[in-house]
PDB file of C-alpha atoms in Angstrom:
ATOM      1  CA  MET A   1      10.497  -8.564 -12.545  1.00 80.00           C
ATOM      2  CA  TYR A   2      12.177  -8.079  -9.197  1.00 91.00           C
ATOM      3  CA  ARG A   3      12.606 -10.576  -6.382  1.00 95.00           C
ATOM      4  CA  LEU A   4      10.951  -8.993  -3.335  1.00 97.00           C
ATOM      5  CA  ASN A   5      11.138  -9.403   0.410  1.00 96.00           C
ATOM      6  CA  LEU A   6       7.511 -10.592   0.384  1.00 97.00           C
ATOM      7  CA  PRO A   7       5.893 -14.025   0.038  1.00 96.00           C
ATOM      8  CA  GLN A   8       5.384 -15.277  -3.494  1.00 93.00           C
ATOM      9  CA  TYR A   9       1.875 -15.977  -4.722  1.00 94.00           C
ATOM     10  CA  GLU A  10       0.094 -17.149  -7.861  1.00 94.00           C
ATOM     11  CA  ILE A  11       0.546 -14.106 -10.060  1.00 95.00           C
ATOM     12  CA  LYS A  12      -1.779 -13.593 -13.006  1.00 96.00           C
ATOM     13  CA  ILE A  13      -0.179 -11.723 -15.891  1.00 97.00           C
ATOM     14  CA  THR A  14      -1.482 -11.153 -19.399  1.00 97.00           C
ATOM     15  CA  ARG A  15      -0.182  -9.232 -22.388  1.00 96.00           C
ATOM     16  CA  ARG A  16      -1.852  -6.658 -24.580  1.00 95.00           C
ATOM     17  CA  GLY A  17       0.359  -6.195 -27.572  1.00 94.00           C
ATOM     18  CA  ASP A  18       3.854  -5.997 -26.161  1.00 94.00           C
ATOM     19  CA  LYS A  19       2.781  -4.618 -22.741  1.00 97.00           C
ATOM     20  CA  PRO A  20       2.388  -6.846 -19.664  1.00 97.00           C
ATOM     21  CA  TYR A  21      -0.557  -6.427 -17.290  1.00 98.00           C
ATOM     22  CA  ILE A  22      -1.017  -7.879 -13.812  1.00 98.00           C
ATOM     23  CA  LEU A  23      -4.312  -8.759 -12.141  1.00 98.00           C
ATOM     24  CA  ASP A  24      -5.239  -6.360  -9.369  1.00 98.00           C
ATOM     25  CA  THR A  25      -7.475  -8.522  -7.210  1.00 94.00           C
ATOM     26  CA  LEU A  26      -8.903  -5.534  -5.316  1.00 97.00           C
ATOM     27  CA  ARG A  27      -9.878  -3.578  -8.422  1.00 96.00           C
ATOM     28  CA  ARG A  28     -10.787  -6.837 -10.207  1.00 96.00           C
ATOM     29  CA  LYS A  29      -9.024  -5.872 -13.412  1.00 97.00           C
ATOM     30  CA  TYR A  30      -5.689  -6.123 -15.144  1.00 98.00           C
ATOM     31  CA  VAL A  31      -3.476  -3.065 -14.741  1.00 98.00           C
ATOM     32  CA  SER A  32      -0.199  -2.084 -16.361  1.00 97.00           C
ATOM     33  CA  LEU A  33       2.674  -4.037 -14.831  1.00 98.00           C
ATOM     34  CA  THR A  34       5.132  -1.447 -13.546  1.00 97.00           C
ATOM     35  CA  PRO A  35       7.749  -2.067 -10.862  1.00 97.00           C
ATOM     36  CA  GLU A  36       5.570  -0.174  -8.342  1.00 97.00           C
ATOM     37  CA  GLU A  37       2.517  -2.237  -9.308  1.00 98.00           C
ATOM     38  CA  TRP A  38       4.582  -5.410  -8.847  1.00 98.00           C
ATOM     39  CA  VAL A  39       5.262  -4.287  -5.258  1.00 98.00           C
ATOM     40  CA  ARG A  40       1.616  -3.299  -4.662  1.00 98.00           C
ATOM     41  CA  GLN A  41       0.215  -6.642  -5.775  1.00 98.00           C
ATOM     42  CA  HIS A  42       2.723  -8.605  -3.705  1.00 98.00           C
ATOM     43  CA  PHE A  43       2.112  -6.427  -0.646  1.00 98.00           C
ATOM     44  CA  VAL A  44      -1.684  -6.675  -0.913  1.00 98.00           C
ATOM     45  CA  ASN A  45      -1.335 -10.456  -1.238  1.00 98.00           C
ATOM     46  CA  PHE A  46       0.878 -10.428   1.886  1.00 98.00           C
ATOM     47  CA  LEU A  47      -1.686  -8.425   3.870  1.00 98.00           C
ATOM     48  CA  VAL A  48      -4.640 -10.570   2.782  1.00 98.00           C
ATOM     49  CA  GLY A  49      -3.002 -13.986   2.661  1.00 97.00           C
ATOM     50  CA  HIS A  50      -0.550 -13.750   5.550  1.00 98.00           C
ATOM     51  CA  LYS A  51      -1.794 -10.996   7.863  1.00 98.00           C
ATOM     52  CA  GLY A  52      -5.548 -11.657   7.684  1.00 98.00           C
ATOM     53  CA  TYR A  53      -6.640  -8.337   6.173  1.00 98.00           C
ATOM     54  CA  PRO A  54     -10.122  -8.580   4.625  1.00 98.00           C
ATOM     55  CA  PRO A  55      -9.866  -7.726   0.909  1.00 98.00           C
ATOM     56  CA  ALA A  56     -13.280  -6.038   1.079  1.00 97.00           C
ATOM     57  CA  LEU A  57     -11.793  -3.415   3.431  1.00 98.00           C
ATOM     58  CA  LEU A  58      -8.772  -2.628   1.235  1.00 98.00           C
ATOM     59  CA  ALA A  59      -8.806  -0.263  -1.750  1.00 98.00           C
ATOM     60  CA  ASN A  60      -6.136   0.611  -4.316  1.00 97.00           C
ATOM     61  CA  GLU A  61      -5.610   3.989  -5.982  1.00 96.00           C
ATOM     62  CA  VAL A  62      -7.805   5.986  -3.604  1.00 95.00           C
ATOM     63  CA  GLU A  63      -8.300   9.545  -4.822  1.00 93.00           C
ATOM     64  CA  LEU A  64      -8.155  12.418  -2.351  1.00 91.00           C
ATOM     65  CA  ARG A  65      -8.812  16.098  -2.895  1.00 87.00           C
ATOM     66  CA  ALA A  66      -7.152  19.013  -1.188  1.00 80.00           C
ATOM     67  CA  GLY A  67      -8.813  22.057  -2.684  1.00 83.00           C
ATOM     68  CA  ASP A  68      -8.131  21.887  -6.427  1.00 87.00           C
ATOM     69  CA  LYS A  69      -5.288  19.413  -5.955  1.00 86.00           C
ATOM     70  CA  LYS A  70      -5.892  15.706  -6.552  1.00 90.00           C
ATOM     71  CA  LEU A  71      -3.832  13.179  -4.601  1.00 89.00           C
ATOM     72  CA  ARG A  72      -3.877   9.413  -4.889  1.00 93.00           C
ATOM     73  CA  CYS A  73      -3.115   6.968  -2.076  1.00 96.00           C
ATOM     74  CA  ASP A  74      -1.663   3.703  -3.305  1.00 97.00           C
ATOM     75  CA  SER A  75      -3.729   1.607  -0.863  1.00 98.00           C
ATOM     76  CA  VAL A  76      -6.050   2.360   2.040  1.00 98.00           C
ATOM     77  CA  LEU A  77      -7.420  -0.005   4.679  1.00 98.00           C
ATOM     78  CA  TYR A  78     -10.824   0.840   6.131  1.00 97.00           C
ATOM     79  CA  ASP A  79     -12.547  -0.400   9.259  1.00 96.00           C
ATOM     80  CA  LYS A  80     -16.035  -1.926   9.184  1.00 95.00           C
ATOM     81  CA  THR A  81     -17.601   1.540   9.433  1.00 96.00           C
ATOM     82  CA  ALA A  82     -15.675   2.721   6.318  1.00 96.00           C
ATOM     83  CA  ARG A  83     -13.272   4.878   8.365  1.00 97.00           C
ATOM     84  CA  PRO A  84      -9.730   4.843   6.934  1.00 97.00           C
ATOM     85  CA  VAL A  85      -7.293   3.281   9.400  1.00 97.00           C
ATOM     86  CA  MET A  86      -4.161   2.675   7.306  1.00 98.00           C
ATOM     87  CA  ILE A  87      -2.443   4.252   4.309  1.00 98.00           C
ATOM     88  CA  ILE A  88       0.120   2.246   2.347  1.00 98.00           C
ATOM     89  CA  GLU A  89       2.550   3.870  -0.066  1.00 97.00           C
ATOM     90  CA  TYR A  90       4.524   1.743  -2.532  1.00 98.00           C
ATOM     91  CA  LYS A  91       7.659   2.511  -4.457  1.00 98.00           C
ATOM     92  CA  ALA A  92       9.543   0.477  -7.033  1.00 98.00           C
ATOM     93  CA  PRO A  93      12.311  -1.748  -5.598  1.00 98.00           C
ATOM     94  CA  THR A  94      14.924   0.572  -7.106  1.00 97.00           C
ATOM     95  CA  ILE A  95      13.559   3.604  -5.218  1.00 97.00           C
ATOM     96  CA  ALA A  96      15.036   4.330  -1.804  1.00 97.00           C
ATOM     97  CA  LEU A  97      12.600   4.963   1.045  1.00 97.00           C
ATOM     98  CA  THR A  98      13.768   8.459   1.892  1.00 95.00           C
ATOM     99  CA  GLN A  99      12.292  11.293   3.923  1.00 94.00           C
ATOM    100  CA  ARG A 100      10.547  12.443   0.745  1.00 94.00           C
ATOM    101  CA  VAL A 101       8.489   9.227   0.684  1.00 95.00           C
ATOM    102  CA  PHE A 102       7.492   9.740   4.323  1.00 93.00           C
ATOM    103  CA  ASP A 103       6.594  13.359   3.552  1.00 92.00           C
ATOM    104  CA  GLN A 104       4.360  12.132   0.733  1.00 92.00           C
ATOM    105  CA  ILE A 105       2.427   9.683   2.920  1.00 95.00           C
ATOM    106  CA  SER A 106       2.228  12.310   5.690  1.00 92.00           C
ATOM    107  CA  ALA A 107       0.522  14.694   3.251  1.00 91.00           C
ATOM    108  CA  TYR A 108      -2.112  12.038   2.561  1.00 94.00           C
ATOM    109  CA  ASN A 109      -2.533  11.493   6.266  1.00 94.00           C
ATOM    110  CA  MET A 110      -3.268  15.173   6.850  1.00 92.00           C
ATOM    111  CA  LEU A 111      -6.501  14.460   4.968  1.00 92.00           C
ATOM    112  CA  LEU A 112      -7.319  10.962   6.267  1.00 95.00           C
ATOM    113  CA  HIS A 113      -5.963  11.007   9.854  1.00 96.00           C
ATOM    114  CA  VAL A 114      -5.333   7.231  10.024  1.00 98.00           C
ATOM    115  CA  ASP A 115      -3.881   5.086  12.794  1.00 97.00           C
ATOM    116  CA  TYR A 116      -1.142   3.410  10.713  1.00 98.00           C
ATOM    117  CA  LEU A 117       1.191   4.408   7.886  1.00 98.00           C
ATOM    118  CA  ILE A 118       3.201   1.908   5.831  1.00 98.00           C
ATOM    119  CA  VAL A 119       5.795   2.508   3.132  1.00 98.00           C
ATOM    120  CA  SER A 120       7.341  -0.312   1.113  1.00 98.00           C
ATOM    121  CA  ASN A 121       9.529  -0.750  -1.914  1.00 98.00           C
ATOM    122  CA  GLY A 122       9.092  -4.514  -1.746  1.00 98.00           C
ATOM    123  CA  LEU A 123      12.514  -4.935  -0.175  1.00 98.00           C
ATOM    124  CA  GLN A 124      12.111  -2.739   2.897  1.00 97.00           C
ATOM    125  CA  HIS A 125       8.874  -2.101   4.752  1.00 98.00           C
ATOM    126  CA  TYR A 126       8.264   0.509   7.439  1.00 97.00           C
ATOM    127  CA  CYS A 127       5.134   0.736   9.544  1.00 98.00           C
ATOM    128  CA  CYS A 128       4.377   3.376  12.117  1.00 97.00           C
ATOM    129  CA  ARG A 129       1.476   3.819  14.485  1.00 97.00           C
ATOM    130  CA  MET A 130       0.243   7.340  14.945  1.00 97.00           C
ATOM    131  CA  ASP A 131      -0.244   8.797  18.429  1.00 96.00           C
ATOM    132  CA  TYR A 132      -2.297  11.928  17.878  1.00 95.00           C
ATOM    133  CA  GLY A 133      -2.733  12.578  21.606  1.00 94.00           C
ATOM    134  CA  ASN A 134       1.014  13.073  22.007  1.00 95.00           C
ATOM    135  CA  ASN A 135       1.625  14.408  18.487  1.00 91.00           C
ATOM    136  CA  ALA A 136       4.016  11.506  17.877  1.00 92.00           C
ATOM    137  CA  TYR A 137       4.423   8.209  16.072  1.00 93.00           C
ATOM    138  CA  THR A 138       6.122   4.901  16.797  1.00 96.00           C
ATOM    139  CA  PHE A 139       7.834   2.690  14.239  1.00 96.00           C
ATOM    140  CA  LEU A 140       6.764  -0.930  14.664  1.00 97.00           C
ATOM    141  CA  THR A 141       9.133  -3.867  14.239  1.00 96.00           C
ATOM    142  CA  ASP A 142       6.606  -5.776  12.104  1.00 96.00           C
ATOM    143  CA  ILE A 143       3.508  -5.190  10.021  1.00 97.00           C
ATOM    144  CA  PRO A 144       0.634  -5.922  12.423  1.00 97.00           C
ATOM    145  CA  GLY A 145      -1.914  -8.607  11.654  1.00 97.00           C
ATOM    146  CA  TYR A 146      -5.430  -7.362  11.027  1.00 97.00           C
ATOM    147  CA  LYS A 147      -6.693  -8.680  14.378  1.00 96.00           C
ATOM    148  CA  ASP A 148      -3.950  -6.656  16.144  1.00 96.00           C
ATOM    149  CA  LEU A 149      -4.944  -3.280  14.724  1.00 94.00           C
TER     150      LEU A 149
END
C-alpha cells in the first residue's frame, strides 16, 4: 500500500481468496482494503492512539438521509451526549484534496452541524473549526487533541 503522513501502527490484514481485507477496529470487522480504507484506518489509529480520541465516540461509515438521498460520512466523532462534533472525510492518497472534497464534507455538515471538519488523503490533512455565529470557519494548523475540542 501507500506510505502515509501518519504514524504507523500494528495493521491487521487478512485475505479472502485473492482480496485483502483490513481490520476496522471501530466496526470490529474486516473490510475490503482499498486505498481510501488504508487512509481511514491509519487516521483513526492516529486520532485514538496519538490524539486521545475515545474509540467509543467514533463511528465509521455513518449513514445520513436528505429526503430520498442517502449520504455516508466516512467517520464521525460524537460527544458524550451522542451529538456529532466532527466529520472526517478520507480520500485515497492519489486523490487531490480539491474544492470538490470540501463541498462534499460541507454537504454532510448541512445535516449534522458539527464543530470541526477534517479532510485527509493520508498525505495532507486539513482541519477547520466552524464558527456558526459569524458564518465562517478557521483552518487550524494541527489536528486538535480530544481534550482540546
